[in-house]
GROMACS .gro file of C-alpha atoms in nm:
model
  367
    1MET     CA    1   0.000   0.000   0.000
    2ILE     CA    2   0.099   0.363  -0.044
    3THR     CA    3   0.213   0.516   0.286
    4PHE     CA    4   0.071   0.865   0.332
    5GLY     CA    5   0.182   1.076   0.627
    6ILE     CA    6   0.007   1.392   0.744
    7MET     CA    7   0.257   1.608   0.933
    8THR     CA    8   0.160   1.871   1.193
    9LEU     CA    9   0.327   2.033   1.494
   10ASN     CA   10   0.073   1.882   1.736
   11PHE     CA   11  -0.196   1.617   1.718
   12GLU     CA   12  -0.479   1.862   1.788
   13SER     CA   13  -0.405   2.081   1.484
   14GLU     CA   14  -0.679   2.042   1.217
   15ALA     CA   15  -0.781   1.715   1.387
   16SER     CA   16  -1.122   1.690   1.218
   17TYR     CA   17  -0.988   1.759   0.868
   18ILE     CA   18  -0.706   1.507   0.912
   19TYR     CA   19  -0.946   1.241   1.045
   20GLN     CA   20  -1.175   1.287   0.745
   21ILE     CA   21  -0.883   1.239   0.504
   22ALA     CA   22  -0.760   0.931   0.690
   23SER     CA   23  -1.105   0.769   0.705
   24ARG     CA   24  -1.120   0.772   0.323
   25SER     CA   25  -0.762   0.660   0.257
   26HIS     CA   26  -0.803   0.281   0.261
   27SER     CA   27  -1.037   0.272  -0.040
   28PHE     CA   28  -0.754   0.423  -0.248
   29GLY     CA   29  -0.498   0.166  -0.136
   30ILE     CA   30  -0.340   0.415   0.103
   31GLU     CA   31  -0.220   0.356   0.460
   32CYS     CA   32  -0.257   0.685   0.646
   33TYR     CA   33  -0.034   0.809   0.930
   34HIS     CA   34  -0.024   1.125   1.142
   35PHE     CA   35   0.304   1.240   1.296
   36LEU     CA   36   0.509   1.532   1.421
   37PRO     CA   37   0.854   1.609   1.273
   38SER     CA   38   1.002   1.589   1.625
   39THR     CA   39   0.889   1.226   1.666
   40ILE     CA   40   1.127   1.097   1.398
   41ASN     CA   41   1.425   0.900   1.528
   42PRO     CA   42   1.720   1.021   1.313
   43LEU     CA   43   1.920   0.704   1.383
   44THR     CA   44   1.655   0.452   1.278
   45ASN     CA   45   1.434   0.673   1.054
   46GLN     CA   46   1.139   0.530   1.248
   47VAL     CA   47   0.849   0.754   1.353
   48GLN     CA   48   0.648   0.742   1.676
   49GLY     CA   49   0.303   0.856   1.570
   50ARG     CA   50  -0.044   0.735   1.483
   51ARG     CA   51  -0.174   0.497   1.219
   52PHE     CA   52  -0.535   0.504   1.107
   53ASP     CA   53  -0.709   0.173   1.175
   54ASN     CA   54  -0.956   0.128   0.891
   55LYS     CA   55  -1.159  -0.146   1.060
   56GLU     CA   56  -1.213   0.047   1.381
   57GLN     CA   57  -1.210   0.388   1.208
   58ARG     CA   58  -0.979   0.543   1.464
   59TRP     CA   59  -0.617   0.640   1.524
   60VAL     CA   60  -0.389   0.394   1.703
   61GLU     CA   61  -0.043   0.460   1.842
   62ASP     CA   62   0.224   0.305   1.623
   63GLU     CA   63   0.588   0.310   1.518
   64PHE     CA   64   0.649   0.316   1.143
   65PRO     CA   65   0.904   0.412   0.871
   66ILE     CA   66   0.892   0.764   0.729
   67PRO     CA   67   0.594   0.761   0.486
   68SER     CA   68   0.666   0.779   0.113
   69LEU     CA   69   0.414   1.066   0.070
   70ILE     CA   70   0.400   1.360   0.312
   71TYR     CA   71   0.124   1.620   0.342
   72ASP     CA   72   0.283   1.907   0.534
   73ARG     CA   73   0.036   2.101   0.753
   74CYS     CA   74   0.293   2.246   0.995
   75PHE     CA   75   0.230   2.605   1.102
   76TYR     CA   76   0.542   2.746   1.266
   77GLY     CA   77   0.549   3.000   1.546
   78ASP     CA   78   0.820   3.152   1.763
   79ASP     CA   79   0.813   2.865   2.014
   80GLU     CA   80   1.097   2.623   2.079
   81HIS     CA   81   0.914   2.325   1.928
   82SER     CA   82   0.872   2.511   1.597
   83LYS     CA   83   1.243   2.596   1.598
   84GLN     CA   84   1.323   2.230   1.665
   85CYS     CA   85   1.102   2.108   1.379
   86ILE     CA   86   1.219   2.345   1.104
   87PRO     CA   87   1.558   2.175   1.040
   88ILE     CA   88   1.392   1.831   1.060
   89VAL     CA   89   1.147   1.927   0.785
   90SER     CA   90   1.441   2.067   0.588
   91TRP     CA   91   1.607   1.727   0.615
   92LEU     CA   92   1.286   1.547   0.516
   93LYS     CA   93   1.254   1.759   0.203
   94SER     CA   94   1.604   1.657   0.097
   95ARG     CA   95   1.536   1.282   0.121
   96GLU     CA   96   1.511   1.083  -0.202
   97ASP     CA   97   1.254   0.836  -0.067
   98SER     CA   98   0.993   1.086   0.053
   99THR     CA   99   0.774   1.303  -0.168
  100PHE     CA  100   0.595   1.612  -0.037
  101LEU     CA  101   0.255   1.691  -0.190
  102GLY     CA  102   0.365   2.054  -0.195
  103PHE     CA  103   0.697   2.216  -0.104
  104GLY     CA  104   0.557   2.540   0.031
  105LEU     CA  105   0.638   2.902  -0.044
  106PRO     CA  106   0.918   3.136   0.066
  107ASN     CA  107   0.856   3.430   0.300
  108LYS     CA  108   0.650   3.732   0.195
  109LEU     CA  109   0.948   3.938   0.083
  110ASP     CA  110   1.105   3.662  -0.128
  111LEU     CA  111   0.763   3.589  -0.276
  112TYR     CA  112   0.721   3.957  -0.362
  113GLU     CA  113   1.061   3.960  -0.536
  114THR     CA  114   0.960   3.654  -0.740
  115LEU     CA  115   0.622   3.788  -0.847
  116SER     CA  116   0.746   4.143  -0.909
  117HIS     CA  117   0.935   4.013  -1.216
  118SER     CA  118   0.624   3.846  -1.361
  119SER     CA  119   0.305   3.944  -1.540
  120LEU     CA  120   0.141   3.979  -1.198
  121ALA     CA  121   0.365   4.268  -1.088
  122PRO     CA  122   0.087   4.531  -1.134
  123TYR     CA  123  -0.124   4.352  -0.871
  124LEU     CA  124   0.141   4.369  -0.597
  125PRO     CA  125   0.150   4.637  -0.327
  126LEU     CA  126   0.501   4.784  -0.317
  127SER     CA  127   0.687   4.595  -0.043
  128GLN     CA  128   1.023   4.675   0.113
  129ALA     CA  129   1.228   4.523   0.392
  130ILE     CA  130   1.270   4.730   0.707
  131GLY     CA  131   1.630   4.768   0.821
  132ASP     CA  132   1.558   4.978   1.128
  133SER     CA  133   1.299   5.219   1.267
  134SER     CA  134   1.426   5.509   1.054
  135ASP     CA  135   1.296   5.331   0.741
  136VAL     CA  136   0.946   5.343   0.888
  137VAL     CA  137   0.974   5.708   0.994
  138ASN     CA  138   1.095   5.810   0.647
  139ALA     CA  139   0.812   5.618   0.480
  140LEU     CA  140   0.557   5.787   0.706
  141LYS     CA  141   0.688   6.132   0.609
  142LYS     CA  142   0.625   6.052   0.243
  143GLN     CA  143   0.308   5.843   0.258
  144LYS     CA  144   0.137   5.942   0.586
  145ARG     CA  145  -0.027   5.597   0.614
  146ILE     CA  146   0.154   5.262   0.593
  147ILE     CA  147   0.117   4.895   0.688
  148LEU     CA  148   0.379   4.678   0.862
  149LYS     CA  149   0.364   4.300   0.816
  150PRO     CA  150   0.585   4.021   0.957
  151ILE     CA  151   0.786   3.870   0.673
  152ASN     CA  152   0.703   3.520   0.798
  153GLY     CA  153   0.355   3.600   0.932
  154SER     CA  154   0.025   3.422   0.872
  155GLN     CA  155  -0.343   3.465   0.963
  156GLY     CA  156  -0.296   3.840   0.993
  157PHE     CA  157  -0.087   3.806   1.307
  158GLY     CA  158   0.134   4.103   1.395
  159ILE     CA  159   0.005   4.346   1.129
  160TYR     CA  160   0.018   4.718   1.220
  161TYR     CA  161  -0.136   5.028   1.065
  162LEU     CA  162   0.053   5.355   1.114
  163LYS     CA  163  -0.079   5.702   1.039
  164LYS     CA  164   0.121   6.024   1.073
  165ASN     CA  165  -0.089   6.311   1.207
  166GLU     CA  166   0.025   6.671   1.243
  167LYS     CA  167   0.170   6.625   1.594
  168SER     CA  168   0.150   6.251   1.664
  169ILE     CA  169   0.159   5.903   1.513
  170HIS     CA  170  -0.140   5.671   1.542
  171VAL     CA  171  -0.067   5.294   1.552
  172LYS     CA  172  -0.342   5.033   1.527
  173THR     CA  173  -0.348   4.652   1.532
  174GLU     CA  174  -0.588   4.367   1.607
  175LYS     CA  175  -0.536   4.109   1.881
  176ASN     CA  176  -0.783   3.848   2.007
  177LYS     CA  177  -1.055   3.994   1.783
  178LYS     CA  178  -1.013   4.339   1.939
  179ILE     CA  179  -0.883   4.661   1.782
  180ILE     CA  180  -0.593   4.807   1.982
  181SER     CA  181  -0.482   5.168   1.924
  182ARG     CA  182  -0.188   5.366   2.055
  183ILE     CA  183  -0.082   5.727   2.005
  184PHE     CA  184   0.287   5.823   2.002
  185PRO     CA  185   0.352   6.194   2.071
  186ASN     CA  186   0.669   6.209   1.862
  187GLU     CA  187   0.901   6.013   1.633
  188SER     CA  188   1.146   5.937   1.913
  189LYS     CA  189   0.885   5.749   2.117
  190LEU     CA  190   0.765   5.568   1.804
  191CYS     CA  191   1.121   5.459   1.719
  192GLN     CA  192   1.172   5.311   2.067
  193TRP     CA  193   0.863   5.098   2.024
  194LEU     CA  194   0.944   5.010   1.662
  195GLN     CA  195   1.295   4.895   1.741
  196SER     CA  196   1.172   4.648   2.002
  197LEU     CA  197   0.922   4.517   1.745
  198LEU     CA  198   1.185   4.483   1.472
  199ASN     CA  199   1.432   4.318   1.708
  200TYR     CA  200   1.176   4.044   1.772
  201ARG     CA  201   1.105   3.950   1.409
  202PRO     CA  202   1.172   4.087   1.059
  203TYR     CA  203   0.903   4.308   0.904
  204LEU     CA  204   0.819   4.450   0.564
  205LEU     CA  205   0.654   4.782   0.484
  206GLN     CA  206   0.370   4.849   0.241
  207PRO     CA  207   0.160   5.156   0.153
  208TYR     CA  208  -0.184   5.161   0.313
  209LEU     CA  209  -0.455   5.066   0.064
  210GLU     CA  210  -0.825   5.153   0.099
  211LEU     CA  211  -0.962   4.799   0.101
  212SER     CA  212  -1.283   4.842   0.303
  213ASN     CA  213  -1.649   4.838   0.205
  214ASN     CA  214  -1.904   5.116   0.251
  215ASP     CA  215  -1.946   5.017   0.617
  216SER     CA  216  -1.572   5.070   0.687
  217GLN     CA  217  -1.520   4.694   0.719
  218PRO     CA  218  -1.201   4.546   0.570
  219PHE     CA  219  -1.282   4.279   0.315
  220ASP     CA  220  -1.107   4.062   0.061
  221ILE     CA  221  -1.166   3.774  -0.178
  222ARG     CA  222  -1.026   3.435  -0.071
  223ILE     CA  223  -0.970   3.188  -0.354
  224LEU     CA  224  -0.868   2.823  -0.308
  225LEU     CA  225  -0.679   2.645  -0.585
  226GLN     CA  226  -0.575   2.279  -0.572
  227LYS     CA  227  -0.437   2.017  -0.807
  228ASP     CA  228  -0.677   1.741  -0.906
  229GLU     CA  229  -0.622   1.368  -0.959
  230GLN     CA  230  -0.453   1.443  -1.294
  231GLY     CA  231  -0.214   1.699  -1.149
  232LEU     CA  232  -0.400   1.993  -1.306
  233TRP     CA  233  -0.478   2.316  -1.122
  234VAL     CA  234  -0.848   2.372  -1.052
  235GLU     CA  235  -1.033   2.647  -0.869
  236ARG     CA  236  -1.230   2.496  -0.582
  237GLY     CA  237  -1.414   2.814  -0.496
  238MET     CA  238  -1.399   3.171  -0.371
  239GLY     CA  239  -1.566   3.370  -0.099
  240ILE     CA  240  -1.572   3.718   0.053
  241ARG     CA  241  -1.417   3.768   0.399
  242VAL     CA  242  -1.543   4.068   0.593
  243GLY     CA  243  -1.372   4.201   0.908
  244ASN     CA  244  -1.480   4.418   1.199
  245THR     CA  245  -1.582   4.781   1.145
  246GLY     CA  246  -1.275   5.002   1.165
  247GLY     CA  247  -1.045   4.701   1.181
  248LEU     CA  248  -0.751   4.589   0.969
  249LEU     CA  249  -0.815   4.219   0.917
  250SER     CA  250  -1.075   4.012   0.737
  251ASN     CA  251  -0.927   3.681   0.859
  252LEU     CA  252  -1.177   3.445   1.019
  253SER     CA  253  -0.933   3.392   1.306
  254ALA     CA  254  -0.967   3.766   1.378
  255GLY     CA  255  -1.347   3.747   1.392
  256GLY     CA  256  -1.423   3.793   1.022
  257THR     CA  257  -1.740   3.667   0.856
  258VAL     CA  258  -1.797   3.507   0.516
  259ASN     CA  259  -2.022   3.596   0.223
  260ASP     CA  260  -2.053   3.406  -0.103
  261PHE     CA  261  -1.898   3.562  -0.413
  262PRO     CA  262  -2.212   3.557  -0.635
  263SER     CA  263  -2.413   3.755  -0.376
  264TRP     CA  264  -2.135   4.013  -0.341
  265SER     CA  265  -2.071   4.046  -0.714
  266SER     CA  266  -2.444   4.085  -0.783
  267THR     CA  267  -2.425   4.425  -0.609
  268LEU     CA  268  -2.176   4.551  -0.868
  269SER     CA  269  -2.257   4.711  -1.200
  270LEU     CA  270  -2.230   4.476  -1.498
  271VAL     CA  271  -1.918   4.656  -1.618
  272ASN     CA  272  -1.743   4.632  -1.279
  273LYS     CA  273  -1.848   4.271  -1.231
  274GLU     CA  274  -1.711   4.170  -1.570
  275TYR     CA  275  -1.387   4.361  -1.506
  276ILE     CA  276  -1.329   4.205  -1.163
  277CYS     CA  277  -1.411   3.852  -1.284
  278ASN     CA  278  -1.171   3.889  -1.578
  279GLU     CA  279  -0.897   4.020  -1.349
  280LEU     CA  280  -0.949   3.735  -1.100
  281ASN     CA  281  -0.937   3.483  -1.383
  282PHE     CA  282  -0.608   3.630  -1.506
  283ILE     CA  283  -0.455   3.606  -1.158
  284THR     CA  284  -0.573   3.250  -1.082
  285THR     CA  285  -0.473   3.123  -1.426
  286ASN     CA  286  -0.120   3.263  -1.412
  287LEU     CA  287  -0.018   3.259  -1.045
  288PRO     CA  288   0.026   2.880  -0.990
  289HIS     CA  289   0.240   2.839  -1.302
  290ILE     CA  290   0.458   3.140  -1.220
  291LEU     CA  291   0.518   3.005  -0.868
  292GLU     CA  292   0.601   2.653  -0.985
  293LYS     CA  293   0.831   2.781  -1.257
  294GLU     CA  294   1.028   2.998  -1.013
  295ILE     CA  295   1.007   2.794  -0.692
  296LEU     CA  296   0.898   2.430  -0.651
  297PRO     CA  297   0.586   2.219  -0.709
  298LEU     CA  298   0.281   2.293  -0.497
  299PHE     CA  299  -0.043   2.110  -0.421
  300GLU     CA  300  -0.271   2.393  -0.309
  301ILE     CA  301  -0.269   2.768  -0.262
  302GLY     CA  302  -0.499   3.020  -0.100
  303ILE     CA  303  -0.498   3.364  -0.259
  304ASP     CA  304  -0.625   3.677  -0.083
  305ILE     CA  305  -0.729   3.955  -0.320
  306GLY     CA  306  -0.810   4.307  -0.203
  307VAL     CA  307  -1.047   4.531  -0.397
  308ALA     CA  308  -0.968   4.902  -0.363
  309LYS     CA  309  -1.218   5.188  -0.368
  310ASN     CA  310  -1.108   5.272  -0.723
  311GLY     CA  311  -1.169   4.913  -0.840
  312ALA     CA  312  -0.802   4.809  -0.849
  313LEU     CA  313  -0.725   4.451  -0.745
  314TRP     CA  314  -0.430   4.373  -0.518
  315ILE     CA  315  -0.271   4.038  -0.430
  316LEU     CA  316  -0.249   4.066  -0.052
  317ASP     CA  317  -0.124   3.718   0.036
  318VAL     CA  318  -0.053   3.377  -0.110
  319ASN     CA  319  -0.055   3.078   0.124
  320SER     CA  320   0.059   2.724   0.042
  321LYS     CA  321  -0.116   2.581   0.351
  322PRO     CA  322  -0.457   2.741   0.315
  323GLY     CA  323  -0.758   2.683   0.534
  324ARG     CA  324  -1.090   2.566   0.389
  325LYS     CA  325  -1.346   2.746   0.608
  326VAL     CA  326  -1.432   3.019   0.358
  327ILE     CA  327  -1.491   2.769   0.076
  328VAL     CA  328  -1.689   2.523   0.292
  329LYS     CA  329  -1.911   2.802   0.428
  330THR     CA  330  -1.997   2.922   0.078
  331LYS     CA  331  -2.003   2.578  -0.090
  332PRO     CA  332  -2.087   2.314   0.177
  333ASP     CA  333  -2.131   2.043  -0.087
  334LEU     CA  334  -1.760   2.075  -0.167
  335GLN     CA  335  -1.646   1.916   0.161
  336GLU     CA  336  -1.612   1.566   0.019
  337THR     CA  337  -1.400   1.694  -0.270
  338LEU     CA  338  -1.168   1.872  -0.025
  339PHE     CA  339  -1.127   1.561   0.193
  340LEU     CA  340  -1.040   1.347  -0.109
  341ALA     CA  341  -0.813   1.598  -0.286
  342PRO     CA  342  -0.486   1.523  -0.095
  343LEU     CA  343  -0.535   1.148  -0.139
  344LEU     CA  344  -0.613   1.170  -0.511
  345TYR     CA  345  -0.319   1.398  -0.580
  346GLY     CA  346  -0.091   1.179  -0.369
  347LYS     CA  347  -0.199   0.875  -0.569
  348TYR     CA  348  -0.131   1.066  -0.890
  349LEU     CA  349   0.224   1.144  -0.772
  350THR     CA  350   0.280   0.779  -0.687
  351ASP     CA  351   0.152   0.658  -1.023
  352THR     CA  352   0.370   0.897  -1.224
  353ASP     CA  353   0.740   0.968  -1.233
  354HIS     CA  354   0.813   1.299  -1.061
  355LYS     CA  355   1.178   1.276  -0.961
  356GLU     CA  356   1.232   1.643  -1.042
  357ARG     CA  357   1.017   1.724  -0.736
  358LYS     CA  358   1.289   1.594  -0.507
  359SER     CA  359   1.519   1.895  -0.534
  360TYR     CA  360   1.538   2.082  -0.207
  361TYR     CA  361   1.475   2.450  -0.161
  362GLU     CA  362   1.511   2.568   0.196
  363LYS     CA  363   1.326   2.899   0.147
  364THR     CA  364   0.996   2.709   0.129
  365LEU     CA  365   1.000   2.595   0.493
  366TYR     CA  366   0.792   2.862   0.659
  367HIS     CA  367   0.480   2.844   0.445
   0.00000   0.00000   0.00000
């Protein structure tokens, strides 16, 4: 049988989704396992993890060789366990006898550099690395309003909005579904705070874009793309994420809500609707192929598209380990397809010769 391992940083992460995949694996001739990178014995290459028992339809503790197929659903943080697992996953990606469904994407800045030399460059907000706090102060003098994002961030964590007023600087972020504001009386006080932030993790800087609806709620379009059982990219669905009034984030983890795309687009004029749909089609058709040409093979990507007040579309984020909540909420009948997709694509990889996928690219670890 094909050995298929789902890899996470803890056994509670996406437990329901992983169970649903595993419960369908046996009918495809697949033995399904669930493990953490840190449970691999480097001397024996044996893994202490869980095997799905098809007869009893449950996980059982087991020791097993490293699976031949690996579905990486590890989401790294700043904790010690994440730091321990990153080099292990790096080593796994370099092995000749293990194939990852997708190799992931580099950090936001490297991804920006890649896409900025492609046909999608016009859709990218200008992004620059921050060396120190003076870079932020200088940008504020020119632009008045900017956004700071962690280079390795996800789910909207650690994003800050800065606005330069006549005598002060307003900083805003969202934590635990609450909007937190702070006023700095001068640049010196702002720089003290900024330097402590930048010392903790690397950030990038972008201009602030008006990406809210008429109710001052941030919103964006989330699109899920996956490869099917023939290795071809397909669009699974798209939905509208709407955040809190006056907030920065539309992420569901930050308290955002979901609307279906047809209902939202029906409020647009025919000209605007046609324009936006054509633009979205151009992005979704080209993005996967640009990424795979410049980086490494992927299995799935989530794309977040912002729509500005003037109708311009902006690629806000691309994620190689996307969630499925937005798509399931707008298309509940798609759940079965999403549970089967990793298994069908894994079987496709096993049935075809894809040795070129084995090359290792360490920049893809974080996403």
